[in-house]
PDB file of C-alpha atoms in Angstrom:
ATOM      1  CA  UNK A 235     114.580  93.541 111.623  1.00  0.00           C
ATOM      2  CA  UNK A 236     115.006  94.186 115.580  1.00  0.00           C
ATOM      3  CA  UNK A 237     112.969  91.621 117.571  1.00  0.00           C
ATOM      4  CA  UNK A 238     111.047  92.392 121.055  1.00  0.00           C
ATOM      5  CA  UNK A 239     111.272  89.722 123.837  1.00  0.00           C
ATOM      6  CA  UNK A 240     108.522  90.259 127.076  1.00  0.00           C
ATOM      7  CA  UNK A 241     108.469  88.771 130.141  1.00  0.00           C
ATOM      8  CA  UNK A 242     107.697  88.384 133.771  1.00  0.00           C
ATOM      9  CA  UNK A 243     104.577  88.727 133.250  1.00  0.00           C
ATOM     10  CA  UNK A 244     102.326  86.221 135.495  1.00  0.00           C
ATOM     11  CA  UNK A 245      99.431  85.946 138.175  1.00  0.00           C
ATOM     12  CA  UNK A 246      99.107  88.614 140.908  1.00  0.00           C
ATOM     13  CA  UNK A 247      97.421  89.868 143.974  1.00  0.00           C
ATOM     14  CA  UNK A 248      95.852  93.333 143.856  1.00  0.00           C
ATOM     15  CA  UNK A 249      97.829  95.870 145.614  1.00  0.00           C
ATOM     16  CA  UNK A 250     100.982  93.635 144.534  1.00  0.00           C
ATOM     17  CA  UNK A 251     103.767  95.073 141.942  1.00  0.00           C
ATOM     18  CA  UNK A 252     105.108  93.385 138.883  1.00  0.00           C
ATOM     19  CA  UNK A 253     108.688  94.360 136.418  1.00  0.00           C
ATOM     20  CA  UNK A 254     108.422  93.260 133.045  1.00  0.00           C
ATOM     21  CA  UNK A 255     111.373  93.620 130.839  1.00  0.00           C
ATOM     22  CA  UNK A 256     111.529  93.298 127.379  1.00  0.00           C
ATOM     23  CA  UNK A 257     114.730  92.427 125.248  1.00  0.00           C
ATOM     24  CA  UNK A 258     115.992  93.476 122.152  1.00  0.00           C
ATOM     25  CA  UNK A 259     117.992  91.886 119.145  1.00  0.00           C
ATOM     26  CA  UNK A 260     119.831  94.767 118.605  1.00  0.00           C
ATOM     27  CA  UNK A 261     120.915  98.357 120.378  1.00  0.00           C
ATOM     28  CA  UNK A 262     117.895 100.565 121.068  1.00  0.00           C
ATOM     29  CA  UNK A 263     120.242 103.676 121.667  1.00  0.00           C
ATOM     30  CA  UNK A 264     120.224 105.215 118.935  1.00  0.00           C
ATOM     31  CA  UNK A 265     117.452 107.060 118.368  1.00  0.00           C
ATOM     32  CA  UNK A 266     114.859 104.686 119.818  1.00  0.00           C
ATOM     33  CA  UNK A 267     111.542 105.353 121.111  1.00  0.00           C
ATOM     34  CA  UNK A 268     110.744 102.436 123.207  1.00  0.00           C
ATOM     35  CA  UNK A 269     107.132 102.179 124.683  1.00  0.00           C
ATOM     36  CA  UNK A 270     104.718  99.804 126.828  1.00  0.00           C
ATOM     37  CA  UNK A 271     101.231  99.150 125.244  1.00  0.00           C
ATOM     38  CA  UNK A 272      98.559  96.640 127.043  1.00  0.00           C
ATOM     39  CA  UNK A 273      95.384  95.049 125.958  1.00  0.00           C
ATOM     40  CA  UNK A 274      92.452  93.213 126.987  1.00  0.00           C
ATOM     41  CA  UNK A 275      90.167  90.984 124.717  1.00  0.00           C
ATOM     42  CA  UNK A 276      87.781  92.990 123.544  1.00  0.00           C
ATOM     43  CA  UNK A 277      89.571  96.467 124.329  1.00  0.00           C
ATOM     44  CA  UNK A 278      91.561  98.855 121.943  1.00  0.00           C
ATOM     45  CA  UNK A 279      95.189  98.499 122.654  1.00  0.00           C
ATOM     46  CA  UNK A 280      96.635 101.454 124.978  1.00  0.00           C
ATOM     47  CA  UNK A 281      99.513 102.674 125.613  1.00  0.00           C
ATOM     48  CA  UNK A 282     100.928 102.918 129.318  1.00  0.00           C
ATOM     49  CA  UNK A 283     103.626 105.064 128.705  1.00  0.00           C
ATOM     50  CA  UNK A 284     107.439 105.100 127.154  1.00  0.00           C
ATOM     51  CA  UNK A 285     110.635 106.578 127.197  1.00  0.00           C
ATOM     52  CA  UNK A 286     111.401 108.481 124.412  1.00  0.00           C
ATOM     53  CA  UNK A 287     114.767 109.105 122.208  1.00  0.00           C
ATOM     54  CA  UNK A 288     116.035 111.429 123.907  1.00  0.00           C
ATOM     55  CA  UNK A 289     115.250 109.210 127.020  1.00  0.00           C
ATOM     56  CA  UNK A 290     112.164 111.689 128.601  1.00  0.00           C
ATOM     57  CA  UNK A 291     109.578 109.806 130.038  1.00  0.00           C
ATOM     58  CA  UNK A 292     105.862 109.377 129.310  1.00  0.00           C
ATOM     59  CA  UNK A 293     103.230 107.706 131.490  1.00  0.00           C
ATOM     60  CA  UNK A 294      99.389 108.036 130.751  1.00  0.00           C
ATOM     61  CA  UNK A 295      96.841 109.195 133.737  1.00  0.00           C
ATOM     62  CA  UNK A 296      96.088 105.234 134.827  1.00  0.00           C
ATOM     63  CA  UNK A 297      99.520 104.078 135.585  1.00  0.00           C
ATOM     64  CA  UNK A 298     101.044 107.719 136.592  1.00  0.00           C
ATOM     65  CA  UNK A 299     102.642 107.443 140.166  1.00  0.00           C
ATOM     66  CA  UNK A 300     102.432 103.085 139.849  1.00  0.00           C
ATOM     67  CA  UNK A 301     104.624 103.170 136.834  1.00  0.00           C
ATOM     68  CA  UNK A 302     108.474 103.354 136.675  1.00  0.00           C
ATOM     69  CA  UNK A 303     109.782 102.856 132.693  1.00  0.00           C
ATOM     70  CA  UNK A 304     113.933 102.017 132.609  1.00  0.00           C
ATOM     71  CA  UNK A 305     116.043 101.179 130.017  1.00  0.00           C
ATOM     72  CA  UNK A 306     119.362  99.508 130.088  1.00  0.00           C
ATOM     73  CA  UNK A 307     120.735 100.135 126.703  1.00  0.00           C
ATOM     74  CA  UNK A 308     123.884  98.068 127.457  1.00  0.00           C
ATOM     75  CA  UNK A 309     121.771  95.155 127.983  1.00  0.00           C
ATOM     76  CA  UNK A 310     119.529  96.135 125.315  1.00  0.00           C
ATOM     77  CA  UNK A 311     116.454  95.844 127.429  1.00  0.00           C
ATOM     78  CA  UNK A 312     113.700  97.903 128.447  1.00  0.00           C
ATOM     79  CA  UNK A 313     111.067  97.319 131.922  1.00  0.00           C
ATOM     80  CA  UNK A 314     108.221  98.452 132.998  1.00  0.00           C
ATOM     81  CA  UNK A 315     107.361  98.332 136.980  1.00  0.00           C
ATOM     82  CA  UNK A 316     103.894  98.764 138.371  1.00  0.00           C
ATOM     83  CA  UNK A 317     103.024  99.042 141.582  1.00  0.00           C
ATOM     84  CA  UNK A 318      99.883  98.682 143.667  1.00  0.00           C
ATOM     85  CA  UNK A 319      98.663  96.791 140.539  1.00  0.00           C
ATOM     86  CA  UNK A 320      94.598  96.391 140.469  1.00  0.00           C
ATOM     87  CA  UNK A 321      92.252  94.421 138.514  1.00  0.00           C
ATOM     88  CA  UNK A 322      91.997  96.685 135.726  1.00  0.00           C
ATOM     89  CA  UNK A 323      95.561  96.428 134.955  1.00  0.00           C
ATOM     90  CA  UNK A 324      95.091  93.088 133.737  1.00  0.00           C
ATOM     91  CA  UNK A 325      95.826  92.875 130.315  1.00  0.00           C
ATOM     92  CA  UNK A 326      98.559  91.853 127.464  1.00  0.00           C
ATOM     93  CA  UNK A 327     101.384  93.872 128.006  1.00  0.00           C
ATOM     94  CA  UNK A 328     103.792  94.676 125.022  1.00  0.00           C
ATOM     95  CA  UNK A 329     106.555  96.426 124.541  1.00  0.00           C
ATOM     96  CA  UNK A 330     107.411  98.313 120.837  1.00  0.00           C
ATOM     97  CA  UNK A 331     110.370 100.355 119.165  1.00  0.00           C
ATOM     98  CA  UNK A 332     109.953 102.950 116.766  1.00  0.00           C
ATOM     99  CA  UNK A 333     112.799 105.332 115.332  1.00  0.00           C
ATOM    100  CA  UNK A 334     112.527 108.675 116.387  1.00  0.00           C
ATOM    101  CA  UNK A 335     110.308 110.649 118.787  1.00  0.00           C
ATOM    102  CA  UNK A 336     106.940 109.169 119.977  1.00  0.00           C
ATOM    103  CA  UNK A 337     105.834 112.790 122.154  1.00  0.00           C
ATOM    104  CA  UNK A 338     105.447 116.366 121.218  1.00  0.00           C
ATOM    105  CA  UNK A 339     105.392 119.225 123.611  1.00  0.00           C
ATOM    106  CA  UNK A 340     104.782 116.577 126.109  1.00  0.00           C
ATOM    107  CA  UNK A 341     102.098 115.187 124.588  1.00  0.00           C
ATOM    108  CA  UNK A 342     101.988 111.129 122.580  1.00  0.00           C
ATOM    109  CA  UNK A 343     101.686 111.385 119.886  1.00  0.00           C
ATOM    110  CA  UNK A 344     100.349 108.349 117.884  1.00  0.00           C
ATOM    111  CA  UNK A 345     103.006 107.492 115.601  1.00  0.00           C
ATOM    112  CA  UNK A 346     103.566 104.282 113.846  1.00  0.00           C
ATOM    113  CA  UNK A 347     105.947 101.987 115.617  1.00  0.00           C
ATOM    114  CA  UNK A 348     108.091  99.727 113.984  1.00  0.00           C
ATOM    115  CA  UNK A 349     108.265  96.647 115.996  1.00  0.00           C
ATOM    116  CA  UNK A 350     106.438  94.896 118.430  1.00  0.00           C
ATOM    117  CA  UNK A 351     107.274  92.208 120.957  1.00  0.00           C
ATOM    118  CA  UNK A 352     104.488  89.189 121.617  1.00  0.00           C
ATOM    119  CA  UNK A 353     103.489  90.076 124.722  1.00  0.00           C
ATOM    120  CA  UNK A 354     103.230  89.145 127.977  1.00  0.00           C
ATOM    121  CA  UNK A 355     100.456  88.207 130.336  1.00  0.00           C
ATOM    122  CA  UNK A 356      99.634  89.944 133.633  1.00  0.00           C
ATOM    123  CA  UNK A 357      96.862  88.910 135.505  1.00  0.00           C
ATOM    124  CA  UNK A 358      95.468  90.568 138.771  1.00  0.00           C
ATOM    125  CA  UNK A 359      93.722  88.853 141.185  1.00  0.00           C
ATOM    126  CA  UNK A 360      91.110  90.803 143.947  1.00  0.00           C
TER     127      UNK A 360
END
């Protein structure tokens, strides 16, 4: 069962960037999909965007051109940068692993994923 570690999550300005990382138990080379999700009380979950098995990158319209995704598979860890971060990017950020593809023809495609992390905080303040 591979556990998800987040963090660096915290309190920041608006117009201010953030990396969160997340960790895993064990090697997400093989195969892995590994993807960034956020939520907000009250909100449906949403994905922010991933990097996929065969390591292409995804980012949805609201984070494109903020967002940088990275993985280190050597350290087993995966980050998410944002930059120019805003209000509305405040949210519950988590990271999650699935086996196999998560896009199609460029396009997400809502699969399952396997594991989740807890989660980390981000809060921006105006």
């Amino acid at each position: 069962q591979m556990q998800l570690m987040e963090s660096g999550g915290g309190s920041v300005q608006a117009g201010g960037s953030l990396t969160l990382t997340c960790v895993a138990s064990e090697s997400i080379n093989s195969g892995y999909c590994m993807a960034w999700y956020r939520q907000t009380p009250g909100l449906e979950r949403e994905g922010v965007g991933l990097i996929d098995s065969d390591d292409s990158l995804f980012y949805v319209d609201t984070v494109k051109g903020r967002a940088t995704i990275s993985k280190d598979s050597a350290k087993r860890t995966l980050y998410l940068q944002i930059n120019s971060l805003n209000p509305e990017d405040t949210a519950m950020y988590y990271c999650a692993a699935r086996l196999g593809r998560c896009t199609e023809y460029g396009i997400w495609v809502e699969y399952d994923f396997d594991f989740w992390g807890q989660g980390t905080q981000v809060t921006v303040t105006s």
